[in-house]
Amino acid sequence: MTTTAVPAQARAAVTAQRDGFAGTGALVRLALRRDRIVATLWVLLFVVMAAGSASASAELFPTVESRVRAATAINDAPATLALYGRVFDPTSLGAVSLIKLGAFGAALVALVSIFMVVRHTRAEEESGRLELIGSAVVGRYATLSAALLLSVATSLALALLTALALIGSGLPAAGALAFGLAWAGAGIAFAAVGALAAQVTESARTANGIGAAVLAAAYLLRAAGDASGVDTSTWLSWLSPIGWAQQVRPFAGDRWWVLTYLLVFAVLVAVAAYALVARRDHGAGLLAQRPGPERAARRLSSPLALALRLHRGSLTGWLVGMALGGLIVGSIASQIGEIADNDQFRDMITKLGGQRGLTDAFLSAEMAIIGVIVAAYGISATLRLRAEETGGRAEPLLATGVGRLRWAASHLTVALVGSALLAAVLGLFAGFAHGAAVDDFGQIGRVLVAALVQLPAVWVLVGITVAVFGLAPGLVLAGWAALVVFLLLGQFGEILNLPAGLMDLSPFSHTPRLPGGDLTLTPLVVLTAIAAVLMVAGLAGFRRRDLSTS
């Protein structure tokens, strides 16, 4: 047995060394199997968003005159330009209807691509699973290649399905394909960024943070360029991959050649990532982690203090983002009357959130969206429990005098309090920006309350995540799936005329429509109770089950 096994293993090792891409196909199939549900959900989410926006806008802006008025109002408002970008052809239904999903949608696609690549590269390496895979006939570049191929294939599938959906909504085929490829180009470009970030650091969370920071910088460059331009975007927008995706100009000339910018950027960054793979050791990164002190500080002597330290960087980034988002939302709210200058648009905004005024209705609709974003933080923070467990860091901690419930409750506390802080910061900054614009700082309190009433719905999603973590840890991504479903129901339920019973499944459909509506406490109490039951069930399940590392 031994005399035949050793030569076979030696031949496999030699094969892997000679062919750096050996085993790529098998790893692609494995990645597809792991991400088949999540990838399908996020692709469908973007496709439905694009198709729903196109269908709704056909009714909101039926004439060229109505589209020109809306586009002019958007192009004349710096805050709106910074958030969404410029409408390049005010007469085009496609250009007007998809303005909110152009640059902003491309950024969301890019973010998903970053997370996808890091998940299949650095996260696998950090968990130790990649070392087991590497013991087979797997080349040095196979893991990175599989992750990039998966991301590219998913982005191209998104482009094709989005184009078909937009064509089905009545938009021109060329513009629909250009729009889909602009999204795909952004996804492919930032998949390469995620690949490079995965080589730079030893931590998957840090790699995700680096990728997100690069994306944020690209979006801010695009925003600054669009907001400062008089008739067209300035040169700042051309320094940003998100700006390139926008400059494809679907339904406004279809500038196909701009897609080559995204392709060249992706190739150059990917080449840099491959170069680093060849030069680093397994488990290492370009930036080595500094060794910590021999003894922890007294302020880290409790599970809650440790949890706060672990979540500090992520929470800080979210708080900064919410502050900026609040300023933008508040600024746009004061200009909504100029943008919504036709009856159809006014009726739609009113249906989305409020009865006492167009501005209140707009703020109410935006607060519902903000609630979903805050829920994303809550889910992410809660899933740190699973990351600590599978990473092997929870077991030695629980081997001390720290109980399971105390440890889990510490991270859960950060998720709950952190989401409350995010909602409060968003409400305060949005209220301040809106109040300053209309010279009425009494708006701060109204907008703050409108943001805070979203918290019970946010906590329901946190509860779902905790329940799955405790009772079925292998399905922890169910929290993200629930968020996607609730987002689709909230944003497109009325547009698609879905049954009321189906729309009521979303906890966000039960929060008061503020500002402008009545503050009713009953649904908030019920949602909080549901969240509490889910959390208790999850913690009880975690207390009884075995720890796992996969």
XYZ file of C-alpha atoms in Angstrom:
550
model
C 0.000 0.000 0.000
C 2.704 2.494 1.011
C 4.962 1.843 -1.973
C 2.194 2.759 -4.431
C 0.546 5.635 -2.508
C 3.641 7.758 -2.058
C 4.558 7.980 -5.752
C 0.932 8.835 -6.598
C 0.923 11.669 -4.087
C 4.272 12.861 -5.380
C 2.988 12.902 -8.962
C -0.085 14.875 -7.837
C 2.109 17.432 -6.087
C 4.310 17.803 -9.162
C 1.237 18.246 -11.363
C -0.114 20.992 -9.112
C 3.247 22.767 -9.087
C 3.587 22.665 -12.863
C 0.004 23.670 -13.588
C -0.927 26.553 -11.330
C -4.547 26.328 -12.505
C -5.013 22.600 -11.859
C -8.346 21.864 -10.197
C -9.952 25.168 -11.178
C -12.935 23.469 -12.800
C -13.682 21.396 -9.721
C -13.442 24.450 -7.479
C -15.798 26.393 -9.765
C -18.369 23.611 -9.472
C -17.948 23.580 -5.695
C -18.380 27.356 -5.495
C -21.468 27.212 -7.707
C -22.998 24.608 -5.442
C -22.277 26.670 -2.323
C -23.626 29.915 -3.778
C -26.451 28.596 -5.926
C -29.161 29.995 -3.643
C -27.533 33.251 -2.562
C -26.301 34.157 -6.048
C -29.694 33.392 -7.564
C -31.446 35.552 -4.986
C -29.294 38.617 -5.485
C -29.438 38.343 -9.284
C -33.228 38.128 -9.161
C -33.334 41.059 -6.736
C -31.491 43.345 -9.146
C -33.493 42.136 -12.144
C -36.813 42.758 -10.395
C -35.626 46.186 -9.230
C -34.725 47.217 -12.778
C -37.889 45.831 -14.353
C -40.110 47.287 -11.637
C -38.558 50.722 -11.964
C -38.952 50.696 -15.748
C -42.585 49.573 -15.589
C -43.544 52.093 -12.920
C -41.844 55.000 -14.676
C -43.763 54.346 -17.879
C -46.903 55.355 -15.961
C -45.286 58.132 -13.941
C -43.708 59.874 -16.945
C -45.922 59.076 -19.943
C -44.963 62.124 -22.027
C -41.706 63.658 -23.169
C -42.609 66.873 -21.359
C -43.040 65.110 -18.021
C -39.706 63.338 -18.437
C -37.904 66.545 -19.336
C -39.309 68.326 -16.274
C -38.251 65.504 -13.955
C -34.797 65.218 -15.523
C -34.241 68.968 -15.347
C -35.116 69.017 -11.662
C -32.702 66.139 -11.002
C -29.882 67.699 -13.020
C -30.332 71.046 -11.261
C -30.093 69.559 -7.740
C -26.493 68.920 -6.569
C -27.623 66.519 -3.819
C -29.550 64.384 -6.295
C -26.659 64.464 -8.756
C -24.291 63.282 -6.036
C -26.552 60.400 -5.058
C -27.788 59.151 -8.434
C -25.868 60.944 -11.168
C -26.960 62.900 -14.217
C -29.823 62.158 -16.619
C -27.952 62.299 -19.931
C -31.048 62.270 -22.163
C -34.054 63.976 -20.532
C -36.357 62.818 -23.336
C -35.540 59.112 -22.931
C -37.871 57.012 -20.794
C -35.083 54.529 -20.070
C -32.620 57.211 -18.976
C -35.154 58.813 -16.630
C -36.684 55.625 -15.247
C -33.364 53.969 -14.371
C -31.520 57.004 -13.012
C -31.787 55.733 -9.420
C -30.361 52.345 -10.417
C -27.502 53.492 -12.655
C -24.521 54.463 -10.528
C -26.140 53.376 -7.258
C -27.122 49.976 -8.650
C -23.654 49.493 -10.123
C -22.162 50.165 -6.691
C -24.423 47.543 -5.113
C -23.463 44.985 -7.768
C -19.804 45.821 -7.141
C -20.226 45.312 -3.395
C -21.764 41.875 -3.901
C -18.879 40.921 -6.203
C -16.310 41.953 -3.596
C -17.997 39.852 -0.922
C -18.341 36.874 -3.274
C -14.652 36.782 -4.213
C -13.429 37.284 -0.637
C -15.800 34.553 0.564
C -14.225 31.992 -1.774
C -10.616 33.076 -1.269
C -9.464 34.729 1.946
C -12.396 33.469 4.035
C -11.659 29.880 2.987
C -7.983 30.365 3.731
C -8.672 31.930 7.115
C -11.004 29.104 8.165
C -8.476 26.401 7.269
C -10.669 24.731 4.660
C -8.436 25.896 1.843
C -5.485 24.052 3.363
C -7.436 20.800 3.127
C -8.354 21.539 -0.475
C -4.741 22.404 -1.222
C -3.640 18.931 -0.172
C -5.316 17.597 -3.330
C -4.279 18.276 -6.928
C -4.994 22.007 -6.790
C -2.738 24.620 -8.352
C -1.627 27.787 -6.614
C -3.930 29.967 -8.721
C -6.941 27.631 -8.807
C -8.817 29.086 -5.834
C -8.484 32.676 -7.004
C -9.375 31.702 -10.573
C -12.489 29.840 -9.449
C -13.676 32.797 -7.381
C -13.142 35.245 -10.244
C -14.808 32.952 -12.781
C -17.825 32.573 -10.506
C -18.122 36.331 -10.079
C -17.708 37.010 -13.805
C -20.289 34.370 -14.721
C -22.759 35.731 -12.176
C -22.253 39.302 -13.400
C -22.798 38.277 -17.027
C -25.921 36.327 -16.080
C -27.161 39.449 -14.318
C -26.482 41.516 -17.450
C -28.396 39.127 -19.695
C -31.415 38.722 -17.402
C -31.580 42.462 -16.703
C -31.493 43.248 -20.418
C -34.267 40.741 -21.129
C -36.386 42.137 -18.286
C -35.979 45.718 -19.517
C -36.807 44.701 -23.082
C -39.910 42.984 -21.728
C -40.822 46.255 -20.016
C -40.862 47.996 -23.388
C -37.442 49.663 -23.415
C -35.113 49.584 -26.463
C -32.972 46.460 -26.751
C -29.665 48.275 -27.280
C -30.096 50.470 -24.220
C -31.263 47.501 -22.142
C -28.151 45.515 -23.051
C -25.905 48.516 -22.387
C -27.487 48.962 -18.956
C -27.015 45.296 -18.076
C -23.398 45.302 -19.251
C -22.663 48.482 -17.286
C -23.796 46.673 -14.147
C -21.786 43.596 -15.105
C -18.709 45.703 -15.853
C -18.820 47.248 -12.396
C -19.240 43.808 -10.852
C -16.287 42.343 -12.752
C -14.063 45.347 -12.020
C -14.660 45.157 -8.283
C -14.410 41.375 -8.247
C -10.786 42.028 -9.178
C -10.560 44.581 -6.352
C -11.867 41.938 -3.950
C -9.293 39.468 -5.264
C -6.476 41.935 -4.647
C -7.769 42.843 -1.181
C -7.848 39.139 -0.307
C -4.097 38.954 -0.939
C -3.270 42.075 1.050
C -4.619 41.072 4.448
C -4.880 37.922 6.547
C -8.500 38.563 7.582
C -11.594 38.138 5.422
C -13.390 40.908 7.298
C -10.490 43.280 6.698
C -10.390 42.281 3.030
C -14.094 43.052 2.715
C -13.478 46.355 4.458
C -10.653 47.278 2.090
C -12.776 46.416 -0.930
C -15.725 48.390 0.418
C -13.462 51.366 1.161
C -12.146 51.370 -2.421
C -15.731 51.185 -3.664
C -16.785 54.051 -1.397
C -13.899 56.170 -2.668
C -14.894 55.413 -6.258
C -18.501 56.365 -5.547
C -17.482 59.592 -3.825
C -15.276 60.539 -6.788
C -18.211 59.950 -9.104
C -20.530 61.903 -6.815
C -18.150 64.855 -6.576
C -17.686 64.903 -10.336
C -21.405 64.820 -11.089
C -22.384 67.335 -8.429
C -19.756 69.872 -9.479
C -20.396 69.685 -13.231
C -22.410 72.422 -14.874
C -23.702 70.662 -17.982
C -21.766 67.393 -17.886
C -19.782 65.384 -15.370
C -16.314 66.727 -14.580
C -13.025 64.846 -14.901
C -13.407 63.498 -11.357
C -16.113 61.119 -12.549
C -13.685 59.668 -15.089
C -11.322 58.623 -12.292
C -13.913 56.208 -10.917
C -14.957 52.744 -12.165
C -18.464 53.589 -10.963
C -18.245 56.729 -13.075
C -17.252 54.586 -16.071
C -20.304 52.368 -15.593
C -22.469 55.478 -15.543
C -20.711 56.934 -18.603
C -21.825 53.968 -20.706
C -24.996 56.094 -20.889
C -27.652 53.435 -21.563
C -30.654 54.814 -23.476
C -28.689 58.031 -24.057
C -26.272 57.176 -26.843
C -25.062 53.766 -25.589
C -21.316 54.438 -25.410
C -20.085 50.855 -25.706
C -16.424 51.818 -25.787
C -16.504 52.908 -22.138
C -16.965 49.248 -21.176
C -13.346 48.655 -22.216
C -12.238 50.917 -19.348
C -13.882 48.554 -16.872
C -12.424 45.496 -18.600
C -8.873 46.872 -18.666
C -9.150 47.940 -15.016
C -10.337 44.451 -14.040
C -7.503 42.761 -15.931
C -4.794 44.988 -14.448
C -6.025 44.575 -10.871
C -6.498 40.820 -11.327
C -2.929 40.496 -12.654
C -1.695 42.236 -9.506
C -3.707 39.798 -7.388
C -2.195 36.799 -9.203
C 1.284 38.238 -8.724
C 0.739 38.464 -4.964
C -0.585 34.898 -4.819
C 2.704 33.694 -6.271
C 4.776 35.646 -3.750
C 3.075 35.036 -0.424
C 2.832 32.070 1.922
C -0.407 30.262 2.588
C -2.370 32.097 5.280
C -0.209 35.205 5.043
C -0.978 38.574 3.537
C 0.964 41.512 2.215
C 0.107 43.355 5.432
C 1.024 41.085 8.330
C -1.072 41.373 11.461
C 0.735 42.917 14.393
C 1.092 40.677 17.443
C -1.115 41.811 20.283
C 0.010 42.453 23.845
C 0.729 39.491 26.083
C -2.181 40.388 28.345
C -5.456 42.028 27.447
C -6.315 45.424 28.866
C -8.694 45.517 31.811
C -11.345 47.135 29.632
C -11.460 43.907 27.586
C -12.054 41.676 30.593
C -15.716 40.946 29.788
C -17.414 39.303 26.767
C -19.337 42.496 26.045
C -16.161 44.595 26.036
C -14.497 42.106 23.696
C -17.529 42.137 21.396
C -17.462 45.932 21.305
C -13.780 45.831 20.373
C -14.418 43.321 17.584
C -17.320 45.321 16.128
C -15.769 48.761 16.611
C -14.316 49.245 13.145
C -17.376 47.983 11.299
C -19.798 50.019 13.393
C -17.731 53.169 12.945
C -17.800 52.786 9.177
C -21.549 52.244 9.193
C -22.085 55.314 11.385
C -20.107 57.512 8.995
C -22.074 56.139 6.060
C -25.383 56.768 7.803
C -24.399 60.337 8.631
C -23.571 61.037 4.986
C -26.724 59.274 3.838
C -28.815 61.328 6.238
C -27.399 64.582 4.898
C -28.200 63.529 1.334
C -31.742 62.351 2.140
C -32.498 65.523 4.078
C -31.164 67.718 1.281
C -33.193 65.932 -1.386
C -36.359 66.108 0.733
C -36.373 69.895 0.548
C -36.194 69.696 -3.268
C -38.726 66.929 -3.847
C -41.453 69.386 -4.761
C -39.415 70.541 -7.759
C -38.706 66.994 -8.919
C -42.253 65.706 -8.479
C -44.005 68.117 -10.779
C -46.626 65.816 -12.275
C -49.695 64.235 -10.722
C -48.683 60.622 -11.396
C -45.397 60.997 -9.551
C -47.067 62.777 -6.663
C -49.636 59.979 -6.363
C -46.919 57.316 -6.366
C -44.858 59.026 -3.672
C -47.968 59.494 -1.554
C -48.831 55.791 -1.852
C -45.302 54.850 -0.819
C -45.408 56.675 2.453
C -47.762 59.247 3.850
C -50.852 61.374 3.527
C -49.939 64.828 4.779
C -47.639 66.247 2.197
C -45.289 65.303 -0.540
C -42.125 65.961 1.476
C -43.347 63.889 4.423
C -44.328 61.112 2.025
C -40.870 61.135 0.458
C -39.166 61.035 3.853
C -41.439 58.203 4.955
C -40.587 56.173 1.858
C -36.873 56.808 2.362
C -37.056 55.824 6.041
C -38.507 52.461 5.018
C -35.509 51.906 2.741
C -33.148 53.045 5.486
C -34.755 50.491 7.780
C -33.752 47.728 5.374
C -30.184 49.076 5.245
C -29.966 49.195 9.047
C -31.266 45.620 9.113
C -28.341 44.639 6.883
C -25.980 45.856 9.595
C -27.956 43.991 12.256
C -27.730 40.741 10.310
C -24.032 41.232 9.596
C -23.236 41.959 13.245
C -25.252 38.955 14.419
C -23.491 36.649 11.978
C -20.221 37.498 13.736
C -21.344 34.813 16.184
C -21.146 32.209 13.450
C -17.838 33.559 12.162
C -16.287 33.331 15.628
C -17.628 29.796 16.025
C -16.455 28.420 12.679
C -13.139 30.267 12.962
C -12.343 28.355 16.146
C -12.146 31.494 18.283
C -15.298 30.866 20.297
C -14.314 27.449 21.650
C -11.267 28.524 23.722
C -13.224 31.469 25.091
C -16.128 29.248 26.107
C -13.674 26.823 27.720
C -13.117 29.472 30.400
C -15.729 30.682 32.838
C -17.704 32.468 30.108
C -21.065 30.828 29.490
C -22.574 30.344 26.061
C -25.517 32.638 26.666
C -23.323 35.399 28.031
C -20.999 35.190 25.046
C -23.797 35.134 22.464
C -25.717 37.882 24.249
C -22.689 40.171 24.074
C -22.619 40.096 20.272
C -26.404 40.300 20.123
C -26.321 43.399 22.322
C -23.911 45.077 19.920
C -26.182 44.196 16.991
C -29.281 45.630 18.698
C -27.708 48.757 20.148
C -25.628 49.334 17.028
C -28.703 49.251 14.795
C -30.409 51.742 17.108
C -27.393 54.052 16.874
C -27.410 53.842 13.084
C -31.094 54.721 12.867
C -30.642 57.605 15.307
C -27.649 59.048 13.437
C -29.478 58.813 10.122
C -32.554 60.487 11.562
C -30.588 63.263 13.236
C -28.519 64.147 10.176
C -31.462 63.883 7.777
C -33.588 66.030 10.075
C -30.821 68.591 10.432
C -30.238 68.836 6.664
C -33.952 69.106 5.956
C -34.525 71.580 8.779
C -31.641 73.773 7.647
C -32.982 73.822 4.086
C -36.513 74.858 5.106
C -35.411 76.966 8.105
C -37.354 74.795 10.557
C -35.204 72.787 12.967
C -38.316 71.284 14.479
C -38.007 68.800 11.605
C -35.125 67.090 13.433
C -37.413 65.481 15.988
C -39.993 64.424 13.392
C -37.440 62.773 11.130
C -35.631 61.166 14.081
C -38.836 59.472 15.237
C -39.516 58.333 11.659
C -36.135 56.603 11.618
C -36.446 55.044 15.069
C -39.849 53.427 14.421
C -38.109 51.153 11.895
C -36.155 49.443 14.682
C -38.721 46.792 15.704
C -38.793 45.553 12.095
C -34.984 45.591 12.048
C -34.904 43.557 15.246
C -37.243 40.953 13.725
C -34.599 40.272 11.084
C -31.937 40.108 13.782
C -34.197 37.641 15.589
C -34.548 35.490 12.472
C -30.762 35.396 12.130
C -30.266 34.459 15.792
C -32.943 31.761 15.572
C -31.312 30.152 12.553
C -27.857 30.448 14.158
C -29.046 28.589 17.234
C -31.375 26.032 15.676
C -29.958 25.423 12.180
C -26.468 26.982 11.957
C -25.857 25.604 8.500
C -28.619 27.876 7.179
C -27.470 31.175 8.696
C -27.716 32.872 5.297
C -31.487 32.632 5.725
C -31.278 36.016 7.430
C -29.993 37.587 4.219
C -32.602 35.719 2.184
C -35.358 37.112 4.404
C -33.967 40.620 3.975
C -34.026 40.279 0.179
C -37.617 39.004 0.216
C -38.805 41.806 2.501
C -37.017 44.397 0.358
C -38.717 43.114 -2.785
C -42.117 43.099 -1.109
C -41.685 46.614 0.231
C -40.325 48.236 -2.909
C -42.299 46.459 -5.605
C -45.323 44.930 -3.893
C -47.720 47.719 -4.809
C -46.221 48.230 -8.250
C -46.690 44.522 -9.054
C -50.141 44.425 -7.380
C -49.165 41.610 -5.013
C -51.820 40.349 -2.557
C -52.015 42.283 0.702
C -51.511 39.091 2.703
C -48.219 38.441 0.952
C -46.995 41.994 1.497
C -47.895 41.776 5.191
C -45.200 39.119 5.617
C -42.650 41.923 5.694
C -42.240 43.455 9.154
C -41.530 46.798 7.490
C -45.095 46.887 6.158
C -46.355 47.244 9.752
C -44.198 50.164 10.916
C -45.948 53.576 11.135
C -45.607 55.798 8.066
C -43.755 58.705 9.607
C -43.433 61.617 9.269
C -46.928 62.497 8.117
C -48.838 59.525 9.498
C -50.069 58.487 12.924
C -47.743 56.952 15.502
C -49.438 53.698 16.534
C -47.656 51.677 19.202
C -49.452 48.339 18.799
C -47.545 47.107 15.717
C -44.260 48.221 17.259
C -44.966 46.255 20.436
C -46.009 43.174 18.453
C -42.918 43.300 16.245
C -40.666 43.716 19.280
C -42.325 40.717 20.937
C -41.832 38.596 17.810
C -38.183 39.610 17.687
C -37.745 38.707 21.363
C -39.310 35.260 20.879
C -37.042 34.538 17.919
C -33.955 35.610 19.862
C -34.867 33.519 22.897
C -35.465 30.491 20.677
C -32.124 30.978 18.960
C -30.182 31.415 22.195
C -31.867 28.352 23.698
C -30.964 26.305 20.633
C -27.360 27.484 20.747
C -27.125 26.551 24.416
C -28.103 22.950 23.643
C -26.310 22.244 20.368
C -22.674 21.336 19.761
C -20.162 23.844 18.471
C -19.186 23.385 14.840
C -16.362 24.602 12.628
C -18.091 24.244 9.257
